[in-house]
PDB file of N, CA and C in Angstrom:
ATOM      1  N   MET A   1      10.668 -26.615  -4.524  1.00 86.00           N
ATOM      2  CA  MET A   1      10.209 -26.865  -3.177  1.00 86.00           C
ATOM      3  C   MET A   1       8.837 -26.246  -2.920  1.00 86.00           C
ATOM      4  N   VAL A   2       8.631 -24.998  -3.355  1.00 92.00           N
ATOM      5  CA  VAL A   2       7.367 -24.304  -3.124  1.00 92.00           C
ATOM      6  C   VAL A   2       6.220 -25.013  -3.843  1.00 92.00           C
ATOM      7  N   LYS A   3       6.419 -25.334  -5.111  1.00 95.00           N
ATOM      8  CA  LYS A   3       5.351 -26.002  -5.864  1.00 95.00           C
ATOM      9  C   LYS A   3       5.002 -27.349  -5.253  1.00 95.00           C
ATOM     10  N   GLU A   4       6.003 -28.093  -4.865  1.00 95.00           N
ATOM     11  CA  GLU A   4       5.745 -29.404  -4.271  1.00 95.00           C
ATOM     12  C   GLU A   4       4.977 -29.260  -2.962  1.00 95.00           C
ATOM     13  N   LYS A   5       5.413 -28.348  -2.120  1.00 95.00           N
ATOM     14  CA  LYS A   5       4.790 -28.190  -0.803  1.00 95.00           C
ATOM     15  C   LYS A   5       3.337 -27.723  -0.904  1.00 95.00           C
ATOM     16  N   LEU A   6       3.038 -26.909  -1.921  1.00 95.00           N
ATOM     17  CA  LEU A   6       1.684 -26.383  -2.073  1.00 95.00           C
ATOM     18  C   LEU A   6       0.836 -27.180  -3.067  1.00 95.00           C
ATOM     19  N   GLY A   7       1.407 -28.231  -3.649  1.00 94.00           N
ATOM     20  CA  GLY A   7       0.662 -29.073  -4.575  1.00 94.00           C
ATOM     21  C   GLY A   7       0.374 -28.399  -5.907  1.00 94.00           C
ATOM     22  N   ILE A   8       1.305 -27.590  -6.372  1.00 95.00           N
ATOM     23  CA  ILE A   8       1.143 -26.868  -7.633  1.00 95.00           C
ATOM     24  C   ILE A   8       1.776 -27.677  -8.761  1.00 95.00           C
ATOM     25  N   GLU A   9       1.074 -27.760  -9.886  1.00 94.00           N
ATOM     26  CA  GLU A   9       1.614 -28.442 -11.060  1.00 94.00           C
ATOM     27  C   GLU A   9       2.907 -27.753 -11.502  1.00 94.00           C
ATOM     28  N   GLN A  10       3.890 -28.538 -11.850  1.00 94.00           N
ATOM     29  CA  GLN A  10       5.188 -27.995 -12.244  1.00 94.00           C
ATOM     30  C   GLN A  10       5.108 -27.075 -13.460  1.00 94.00           C
ATOM     31  N   ALA A  11       4.187 -27.339 -14.374  1.00 95.00           N
ATOM     32  CA  ALA A  11       4.091 -26.556 -15.606  1.00 95.00           C
ATOM     33  C   ALA A  11       3.516 -25.156 -15.387  1.00 95.00           C
ATOM     34  N   LEU A  12       2.831 -24.937 -14.261  1.00 96.00           N
ATOM     35  CA  LEU A  12       2.213 -23.642 -14.006  1.00 96.00           C
ATOM     36  C   LEU A  12       3.212 -22.616 -13.491  1.00 96.00           C
ATOM     37  N   LYS A  13       3.020 -21.379 -13.895  1.00 97.00           N
ATOM     38  CA  LYS A  13       3.769 -20.281 -13.310  1.00 97.00           C
ATOM     39  C   LYS A  13       3.178 -20.007 -11.933  1.00 97.00           C
ATOM     40  N   VAL A  14       3.907 -19.288 -11.105  1.00 97.00           N
ATOM     41  CA  VAL A  14       3.421 -18.927  -9.779  1.00 97.00           C
ATOM     42  C   VAL A  14       3.181 -17.422  -9.742  1.00 97.00           C
ATOM     43  N   CYS A  15       1.928 -17.049  -9.479  1.00 96.00           N
ATOM     44  CA  CYS A  15       1.554 -15.647  -9.323  1.00 96.00           C
ATOM     45  C   CYS A  15       1.333 -15.395  -7.840  1.00 96.00           C
ATOM     46  N   LEU A  16       2.109 -14.499  -7.289  1.00 95.00           N
ATOM     47  CA  LEU A  16       2.052 -14.220  -5.853  1.00 95.00           C
ATOM     48  C   LEU A  16       1.424 -12.854  -5.604  1.00 95.00           C
ATOM     49  N   TYR A  17       0.504 -12.825  -4.673  1.00 93.00           N
ATOM     50  CA  TYR A  17      -0.109 -11.582  -4.207  1.00 93.00           C
ATOM     51  C   TYR A  17       0.394 -11.395  -2.782  1.00 93.00           C
ATOM     52  N   PRO A  18       1.505 -10.675  -2.595  1.00 88.00           N
ATOM     53  CA  PRO A  18       2.149 -10.591  -1.275  1.00 88.00           C
ATOM     54  C   PRO A  18       1.497  -9.542  -0.371  1.00 88.00           C
ATOM     55  N   VAL A  19       0.305  -9.875   0.123  1.00 85.00           N
ATOM     56  CA  VAL A  19      -0.473  -8.947   0.950  1.00 85.00           C
ATOM     57  C   VAL A  19      -1.177  -9.701   2.069  1.00 85.00           C
ATOM     58  N   ARG A  20      -1.681  -8.931   3.003  1.00 79.00           N
ATOM     59  CA  ARG A  20      -2.697  -9.435   3.920  1.00 79.00           C
ATOM     60  C   ARG A  20      -4.016  -9.243   3.182  1.00 79.00           C
ATOM     61  N   ALA A  21      -4.837 -10.242   3.155  1.00 77.00           N
ATOM     62  CA  ALA A  21      -6.074 -10.217   2.363  1.00 77.00           C
ATOM     63  C   ALA A  21      -7.165  -9.432   3.091  1.00 77.00           C
ATOM     64  N   ILE A  22      -7.077  -8.120   2.970  1.00 75.00           N
ATOM     65  CA  ILE A  22      -8.078  -7.251   3.570  1.00 75.00           C
ATOM     66  C   ILE A  22      -8.925  -6.633   2.465  1.00 75.00           C
ATOM     67  N   ARG A  23     -10.040  -6.061   2.845  1.00 73.00           N
ATOM     68  CA  ARG A  23     -11.024  -5.547   1.888  1.00 73.00           C
ATOM     69  C   ARG A  23     -10.412  -4.585   0.873  1.00 73.00           C
ATOM     70  N   ARG A  24      -9.594  -3.656   1.276  1.00 71.00           N
ATOM     71  CA  ARG A  24      -9.055  -2.670   0.334  1.00 71.00           C
ATOM     72  C   ARG A  24      -8.024  -3.255  -0.624  1.00 71.00           C
ATOM     73  N   LYS A  25      -7.661  -4.509  -0.470  1.00 77.00           N
ATOM     74  CA  LYS A  25      -6.727  -5.161  -1.393  1.00 77.00           C
ATOM     75  C   LYS A  25      -7.442  -5.827  -2.574  1.00 77.00           C
ATOM     76  N   ASN A  26      -8.746  -5.684  -2.665  1.00 85.00           N
ATOM     77  CA  ASN A  26      -9.513  -6.171  -3.816  1.00 85.00           C
ATOM     78  C   ASN A  26      -9.282  -7.656  -4.109  1.00 85.00           C
ATOM     79  N   ILE A  27      -9.561  -8.466  -3.133  1.00 88.00           N
ATOM     80  CA  ILE A  27      -9.402  -9.913  -3.270  1.00 88.00           C
ATOM     81  C   ILE A  27     -10.279 -10.442  -4.406  1.00 88.00           C
ATOM     82  N   GLY A  28     -11.442  -9.845  -4.599  1.00 88.00           N
ATOM     83  CA  GLY A  28     -12.323 -10.275  -5.680  1.00 88.00           C
ATOM     84  C   GLY A  28     -11.675 -10.133  -7.052  1.00 88.00           C
ATOM     85  N   GLU A  29     -10.934  -9.053  -7.268  1.00 90.00           N
ATOM     86  CA  GLU A  29     -10.233  -8.881  -8.541  1.00 90.00           C
ATOM     87  C   GLU A  29      -9.171  -9.960  -8.720  1.00 90.00           C
ATOM     88  N   PHE A  30      -8.460 -10.265  -7.656  1.00 91.00           N
ATOM     89  CA  PHE A  30      -7.435 -11.306  -7.723  1.00 91.00           C
ATOM     90  C   PHE A  30      -8.069 -12.657  -8.046  1.00 91.00           C
ATOM     91  N   ILE A  31      -9.202 -12.936  -7.415  1.00 92.00           N
ATOM     92  CA  ILE A  31      -9.910 -14.190  -7.676  1.00 92.00           C
ATOM     93  C   ILE A  31     -10.380 -14.242  -9.129  1.00 92.00           C
ATOM     94  N   LEU A  32     -10.887 -13.136  -9.645  1.00 92.00           N
ATOM     95  CA  LEU A  32     -11.310 -13.097 -11.041  1.00 92.00           C
ATOM     96  C   LEU A  32     -10.135 -13.397 -11.970  1.00 92.00           C
ATOM     97  N   LEU A  33      -8.996 -12.794 -11.723  1.00 92.00           N
ATOM     98  CA  LEU A  33      -7.810 -13.063 -12.542  1.00 92.00           C
ATOM     99  C   LEU A  33      -7.420 -14.543 -12.471  1.00 92.00           C
ATOM    100  N   SER A  34      -7.544 -15.121 -11.294  1.00 94.00           N
ATOM    101  CA  SER A  34      -7.187 -16.535 -11.144  1.00 94.00           C
ATOM    102  C   SER A  34      -8.088 -17.430 -11.979  1.00 94.00           C
ATOM    103  N   VAL A  35      -9.344 -17.050 -12.113  1.00 95.00           N
ATOM    104  CA  VAL A  35     -10.276 -17.824 -12.930  1.00 95.00           C
ATOM    105  C   VAL A  35      -9.955 -17.643 -14.413  1.00 95.00           C
ATOM    106  N   LEU A  36      -9.707 -16.415 -14.806  1.00 95.00           N
ATOM    107  CA  LEU A  36      -9.433 -16.127 -16.218  1.00 95.00           C
ATOM    108  C   LEU A  36      -8.153 -16.777 -16.716  1.00 95.00           C
ATOM    109  N   PHE A  37      -7.163 -16.904 -15.817  1.00 94.00           N
ATOM    110  CA  PHE A  37      -5.854 -17.415 -16.217  1.00 94.00           C
ATOM    111  C   PHE A  37      -5.464 -18.666 -15.449  1.00 94.00           C
ATOM    112  N   ARG A  38      -6.441 -19.470 -15.112  1.00 93.00           N
ATOM    113  CA  ARG A  38      -6.196 -20.676 -14.309  1.00 93.00           C
ATOM    114  C   ARG A  38      -5.297 -21.682 -15.008  1.00 93.00           C
ATOM    115  N   GLU A  39      -5.283 -21.689 -16.324  1.00 94.00           N
ATOM    116  CA  GLU A  39      -4.459 -22.646 -17.065  1.00 94.00           C
ATOM    117  C   GLU A  39      -2.996 -22.223 -17.134  1.00 94.00           C
ATOM    118  N   GLN A  40      -2.712 -20.962 -16.860  1.00 95.00           N
ATOM    119  CA  GLN A  40      -1.350 -20.454 -16.983  1.00 95.00           C
ATOM    120  C   GLN A  40      -0.587 -20.379 -15.661  1.00 95.00           C
ATOM    121  N   ALA A  41      -1.306 -20.205 -14.547  1.00 96.00           N
ATOM    122  CA  ALA A  41      -0.593 -19.942 -13.293  1.00 96.00           C
ATOM    123  C   ALA A  41      -1.343 -20.470 -12.079  1.00 96.00           C
ATOM    124  N   ALA A  42      -0.581 -20.670 -11.027  1.00 96.00           N
ATOM    125  CA  ALA A  42      -1.136 -20.915  -9.700  1.00 96.00           C
ATOM    126  C   ALA A  42      -1.199 -19.553  -9.014  1.00 96.00           C
ATOM    127  N   TRP A  43      -2.244 -19.305  -8.274  1.00 96.00           N
ATOM    128  CA  TRP A  43      -2.523 -17.987  -7.697  1.00 96.00           C
ATOM    129  C   TRP A  43      -2.456 -18.059  -6.181  1.00 96.00           C
ATOM    130  N   LEU A  44      -1.492 -17.357  -5.586  1.00 96.00           N
ATOM    131  CA  LEU A  44      -1.231 -17.448  -4.154  1.00 96.00           C
ATOM    132  C   LEU A  44      -1.408 -16.107  -3.466  1.00 96.00           C
ATOM    133  N   ILE A  45      -2.129 -16.114  -2.353  1.00 94.00           N
ATOM    134  CA  ILE A  45      -2.238 -14.954  -1.464  1.00 94.00           C
ATOM    135  C   ILE A  45      -1.437 -15.304  -0.217  1.00 94.00           C
ATOM    136  N   THR A  46      -0.594 -14.374   0.220  1.00 93.00           N
ATOM    137  CA  THR A  46       0.335 -14.732   1.284  1.00 93.00           C
ATOM    138  C   THR A  46      -0.271 -14.818   2.684  1.00 93.00           C
ATOM    139  N   GLN A  47      -1.076 -13.843   3.090  1.00 93.00           N
ATOM    140  CA  GLN A  47      -1.499 -13.811   4.492  1.00 93.00           C
ATOM    141  C   GLN A  47      -2.980 -13.481   4.654  1.00 93.00           C
ATOM    142  N   PRO A  48      -3.597 -14.017   5.707  1.00 94.00           N
ATOM    143  CA  PRO A  48      -4.970 -13.629   6.046  1.00 94.00           C
ATOM    144  C   PRO A  48      -4.942 -12.288   6.791  1.00 94.00           C
ATOM    145  N   PRO A  49      -6.084 -11.659   6.959  1.00 93.00           N
ATOM    146  CA  PRO A  49      -6.108 -10.428   7.748  1.00 93.00           C
ATOM    147  C   PRO A  49      -5.846 -10.728   9.221  1.00 93.00           C
ATOM    148  N   GLN A  50      -5.362  -9.730   9.920  1.00 93.00           N
ATOM    149  CA  GLN A  50      -5.199  -9.844  11.381  1.00 93.00           C
ATOM    150  C   GLN A  50      -6.310  -9.113  12.116  1.00 93.00           C
ATOM    151  N   ASN A  51      -6.833  -8.080  11.492  1.00 93.00           N
ATOM    152  CA  ASN A  51      -7.882  -7.276  12.103  1.00 93.00           C
ATOM    153  C   ASN A  51      -9.174  -8.093  12.152  1.00 93.00           C
ATOM    154  N   PRO A  52      -9.756  -8.278  13.334  1.00 94.00           N
ATOM    155  CA  PRO A  52     -10.991  -9.070  13.448  1.00 94.00           C
ATOM    156  C   PRO A  52     -12.135  -8.543  12.586  1.00 94.00           C
ATOM    157  N   VAL A  53     -12.167  -7.258  12.308  1.00 94.00           N
ATOM    158  CA  VAL A  53     -13.209  -6.674  11.469  1.00 94.00           C
ATOM    159  C   VAL A  53     -13.102  -7.183  10.029  1.00 94.00           C
ATOM    160  N   GLU A  54     -11.888  -7.471   9.578  1.00 92.00           N
ATOM    161  CA  GLU A  54     -11.655  -7.913   8.199  1.00 92.00           C
ATOM    162  C   GLU A  54     -11.867  -9.422   7.994  1.00 92.00           C
ATOM    163  N   ILE A  55     -11.824 -10.185   9.058  1.00 94.00           N
ATOM    164  CA  ILE A  55     -11.866 -11.643   8.942  1.00 94.00           C
ATOM    165  C   ILE A  55     -13.155 -12.183   8.318  1.00 94.00           C
ATOM    166  N   PRO A  56     -14.351 -11.696   8.700  1.00 94.00           N
ATOM    167  CA  PRO A  56     -15.568 -12.249   8.073  1.00 94.00           C
ATOM    168  C   PRO A  56     -15.589 -12.095   6.546  1.00 94.00           C
ATOM    169  N   GLY A  57     -15.188 -10.949   6.034  1.00 93.00           N
ATOM    170  CA  GLY A  57     -15.155 -10.751   4.584  1.00 93.00           C
ATOM    171  C   GLY A  57     -14.161 -11.679   3.912  1.00 93.00           C
ATOM    172  N   TYR A  58     -13.020 -11.862   4.541  1.00 91.00           N
ATOM    173  CA  TYR A  58     -11.999 -12.779   4.024  1.00 91.00           C
ATOM    174  C   TYR A  58     -12.531 -14.218   4.000  1.00 91.00           C
ATOM    175  N   GLU A  59     -13.165 -14.612   5.065  1.00 94.00           N
ATOM    176  CA  GLU A  59     -13.729 -15.962   5.134  1.00 94.00           C
ATOM    177  C   GLU A  59     -14.812 -16.163   4.077  1.00 94.00           C
ATOM    178  N   GLN A  60     -15.572 -15.109   3.762  1.00 94.00           N
ATOM    179  CA  GLN A  60     -16.573 -15.214   2.693  1.00 94.00           C
ATOM    180  C   GLN A  60     -15.907 -15.488   1.351  1.00 94.00           C
ATOM    181  N   TRP A  61     -14.783 -14.835   1.081  1.00 93.00           N
ATOM    182  CA  TRP A  61     -14.068 -15.099  -0.176  1.00 93.00           C
ATOM    183  C   TRP A  61     -13.569 -16.536  -0.214  1.00 93.00           C
ATOM    184  N   LYS A  62     -13.028 -17.007   0.892  1.00 94.00           N
ATOM    185  CA  LYS A  62     -12.561 -18.396   0.934  1.00 94.00           C
ATOM    186  C   LYS A  62     -13.725 -19.366   0.755  1.00 94.00           C
ATOM    187  N   ASP A  63     -14.831 -19.095   1.425  1.00 95.00           N
ATOM    188  CA  ASP A  63     -16.011 -19.955   1.316  1.00 95.00           C
ATOM    189  C   ASP A  63     -16.595 -19.940  -0.094  1.00 95.00           C
ATOM    190  N   PHE A  64     -16.449 -18.847  -0.799  1.00 94.00           N
ATOM    191  CA  PHE A  64     -16.897 -18.742  -2.183  1.00 94.00           C
ATOM    192  C   PHE A  64     -15.970 -19.525  -3.110  1.00 94.00           C
ATOM    193  N   ALA A  65     -14.677 -19.409  -2.894  1.00 94.00           N
ATOM    194  CA  ALA A  65     -13.686 -19.995  -3.800  1.00 94.00           C
ATOM    195  C   ALA A  65     -13.678 -21.524  -3.771  1.00 94.00           C
ATOM    196  N   VAL A  66     -13.815 -22.107  -2.621  1.00 91.00           N
ATOM    197  CA  VAL A  66     -13.675 -23.560  -2.499  1.00 91.00           C
ATOM    198  C   VAL A  66     -14.734 -24.327  -3.299  1.00 91.00           C
ATOM    199  N   PRO A  67     -16.028 -24.104  -3.076  1.00 93.00           N
ATOM    200  CA  PRO A  67     -17.001 -24.896  -3.839  1.00 93.00           C
ATOM    201  C   PRO A  67     -17.014 -24.564  -5.333  1.00 93.00           C
ATOM    202  N   CYS A  68     -16.557 -23.368  -5.676  1.00 92.00           N
ATOM    203  CA  CYS A  68     -16.488 -22.979  -7.097  1.00 92.00           C
ATOM    204  C   CYS A  68     -15.209 -23.476  -7.754  1.00 92.00           C
ATOM    205  N   ARG A  69     -14.378 -24.141  -6.992  1.00 91.00           N
ATOM    206  CA  ARG A  69     -13.106 -24.699  -7.476  1.00 91.00           C
ATOM    207  C   ARG A  69     -12.227 -23.615  -8.106  1.00 91.00           C
ATOM    208  N   ILE A  70     -12.183 -22.490  -7.432  1.00 92.00           N
ATOM    209  CA  ILE A  70     -11.359 -21.370  -7.890  1.00 92.00           C
ATOM    210  C   ILE A  70      -9.936 -21.622  -7.413  1.00 92.00           C
ATOM    211  N   PRO A  71      -8.978 -21.521  -8.316  1.00 87.00           N
ATOM    212  CA  PRO A  71      -7.612 -21.957  -8.019  1.00 87.00           C
ATOM    213  C   PRO A  71      -6.749 -20.943  -7.264  1.00 87.00           C
ATOM    214  N   VAL A  72      -7.243 -20.472  -6.127  1.00 95.00           N
ATOM    215  CA  VAL A  72      -6.448 -19.570  -5.296  1.00 95.00           C
ATOM    216  C   VAL A  72      -5.965 -20.353  -4.080  1.00 95.00           C
ATOM    217  N   ILE A  73      -4.687 -20.211  -3.796  1.00 95.00           N
ATOM    218  CA  ILE A  73      -4.131 -20.798  -2.576  1.00 95.00           C
ATOM    219  C   ILE A  73      -4.060 -19.681  -1.553  1.00 95.00           C
ATOM    220  N   PHE A  74      -4.938 -19.733  -0.584  1.00 95.00           N
ATOM    221  CA  PHE A  74      -4.980 -18.743   0.480  1.00 95.00           C
ATOM    222  C   PHE A  74      -3.935 -19.085   1.541  1.00 95.00           C
ATOM    223  N   GLU A  75      -3.367 -18.050   2.157  1.00 95.00           N
ATOM    224  CA  GLU A  75      -2.452 -18.200   3.296  1.00 95.00           C
ATOM    225  C   GLU A  75      -1.191 -18.982   2.955  1.00 95.00           C
ATOM    226  N   ALA A  76      -0.700 -18.811   1.749  1.00 96.00           N
ATOM    227  CA  ALA A  76       0.532 -19.496   1.344  1.00 96.00           C
ATOM    228  C   ALA A  76       1.700 -19.114   2.248  1.00 96.00           C
ATOM    229  N   GLY A  77       1.677 -17.901   2.763  1.00 94.00           N
ATOM    230  CA  GLY A  77       2.741 -17.431   3.646  1.00 94.00           C
ATOM    231  C   GLY A  77       2.745 -18.098   5.010  1.00 94.00           C
ATOM    232  N   LYS A  78       1.674 -18.788   5.349  1.00 94.00           N
ATOM    233  CA  LYS A  78       1.662 -19.562   6.595  1.00 94.00           C
ATOM    234  C   LYS A  78       2.345 -20.906   6.390  1.00 94.00           C
ATOM    235  N   ALA A  79       2.262 -21.427   5.169  1.00 94.00           N
ATOM    236  CA  ALA A  79       2.867 -22.724   4.862  1.00 94.00           C
ATOM    237  C   ALA A  79       4.340 -22.592   4.500  1.00 94.00           C
ATOM    238  N   ILE A  80       4.683 -21.466   3.852  1.00 95.00           N
ATOM    239  CA  ILE A  80       6.044 -21.259   3.358  1.00 95.00           C
ATOM    240  C   ILE A  80       6.471 -19.831   3.677  1.00 95.00           C
ATOM    241  N   ASP A  81       7.665 -19.681   4.177  1.00 93.00           N
ATOM    242  CA  ASP A  81       8.198 -18.368   4.525  1.00 93.00           C
ATOM    243  C   ASP A  81       8.228 -17.457   3.297  1.00 93.00           C
ATOM    244  N   ILE A  82       7.922 -16.192   3.509  1.00 93.00           N
ATOM    245  CA  ILE A  82       7.897 -15.218   2.416  1.00 93.00           C
ATOM    246  C   ILE A  82       9.248 -15.133   1.705  1.00 93.00           C
ATOM    247  N   HIS A  83      10.329 -15.384   2.422  1.00 94.00           N
ATOM    248  CA  HIS A  83      11.665 -15.348   1.813  1.00 94.00           C
ATOM    249  C   HIS A  83      11.881 -16.498   0.824  1.00 94.00           C
ATOM    250  N   ASP A  84      11.065 -17.526   0.925  1.00 94.00           N
ATOM    251  CA  ASP A  84      11.091 -18.618  -0.049  1.00 94.00           C
ATOM    252  C   ASP A  84      10.034 -18.419  -1.132  1.00 94.00           C
ATOM    253  N   LEU A  85       8.909 -17.801  -0.756  1.00 95.00           N
ATOM    254  CA  LEU A  85       7.843 -17.568  -1.724  1.00 95.00           C
ATOM    255  C   LEU A  85       8.237 -16.558  -2.797  1.00 95.00           C
ATOM    256  N   MET A  86       8.842 -15.458  -2.382  1.00 95.00           N
ATOM    257  CA  MET A  86       9.158 -14.393  -3.343  1.00 95.00           C
ATOM    258  C   MET A  86      10.058 -14.884  -4.480  1.00 95.00           C
ATOM    259  N   PRO A  87      11.173 -15.555  -4.208  1.00 95.00           N
ATOM    260  CA  PRO A  87      11.998 -16.001  -5.330  1.00 95.00           C
ATOM    261  C   PRO A  87      11.355 -17.112  -6.166  1.00 95.00           C
ATOM    262  N   ALA A  88      10.392 -17.820  -5.595  1.00 95.00           N
ATOM    263  CA  ALA A  88       9.710 -18.886  -6.330  1.00 95.00           C
ATOM    264  C   ALA A  88       8.642 -18.345  -7.273  1.00 95.00           C
ATOM    265  N   ALA A  89       8.244 -17.089  -7.053  1.00 96.00           N
ATOM    266  CA  ALA A  89       7.187 -16.496  -7.878  1.00 96.00           C
ATOM    267  C   ALA A  89       7.731 -16.124  -9.251  1.00 96.00           C
ATOM    268  N   ASP A  90       6.941 -16.430 -10.264  1.00 96.00           N
ATOM    269  CA  ASP A  90       7.278 -15.987 -11.612  1.00 96.00           C
ATOM    270  C   ASP A  90       6.909 -14.520 -11.782  1.00 96.00           C
ATOM    271  N   PHE A  91       5.872 -14.095 -11.065  1.00 95.00           N
ATOM    272  CA  PHE A  91       5.508 -12.690 -11.042  1.00 95.00           C
ATOM    273  C   PHE A  91       4.635 -12.416  -9.820  1.00 95.00           C
ATOM    274  N   CYS A  92       4.609 -11.165  -9.414  1.00 94.00           N
ATOM    275  CA  CYS A  92       3.746 -10.714  -8.345  1.00 94.00           C
ATOM    276  C   CYS A  92       2.694  -9.793  -8.956  1.00 94.00           C
ATOM    277  N   ILE A  93       1.617  -9.611  -8.251  1.00 91.00           N
ATOM    278  CA  ILE A  93       0.527  -8.810  -8.787  1.00 91.00           C
ATOM    279  C   ILE A  93       0.009  -7.903  -7.687  1.00 91.00           C
ATOM    280  N   THR A  94      -0.586  -6.818  -8.109  1.00 83.00           N
ATOM    281  CA  THR A  94      -1.307  -5.947  -7.204  1.00 83.00           C
ATOM    282  C   THR A  94      -2.598  -5.545  -7.893  1.00 83.00           C
ATOM    283  N   THR A  95      -3.586  -5.171  -7.139  1.00 71.00           N
ATOM    284  CA  THR A  95      -4.837  -4.692  -7.720  1.00 71.00           C
ATOM    285  C   THR A  95      -5.093  -3.297  -7.181  1.00 71.00           C
ATOM    286  N   ALA A  96      -5.885  -2.534  -7.907  1.00 65.00           N
ATOM    287  CA  ALA A  96      -6.172  -1.162  -7.482  1.00 65.00           C
ATOM    288  C   ALA A  96      -7.665  -0.907  -7.479  1.00 65.00           C
TER     289      ALA A  96
END
């Protein structure tokens, strides 16, 4: 259900980053991993930031990813409940 709803190829694993995408969560590292391993997995970030101070930086990452065809699905948690996303993930990731 999750792969179909998000348009993910069935053969790909699902890598979930279950966070709000704020600056201290190192979104750039997650994006880099998505590029390096784009053939192995779909890369999902669950939520956008809520703090207005964090939104411009988040939008810059989204604006960077789209024209570069970077395979990150932003705001997956808005499309699918986290209780459905977590069991659908093949693995979760964190960055430091």
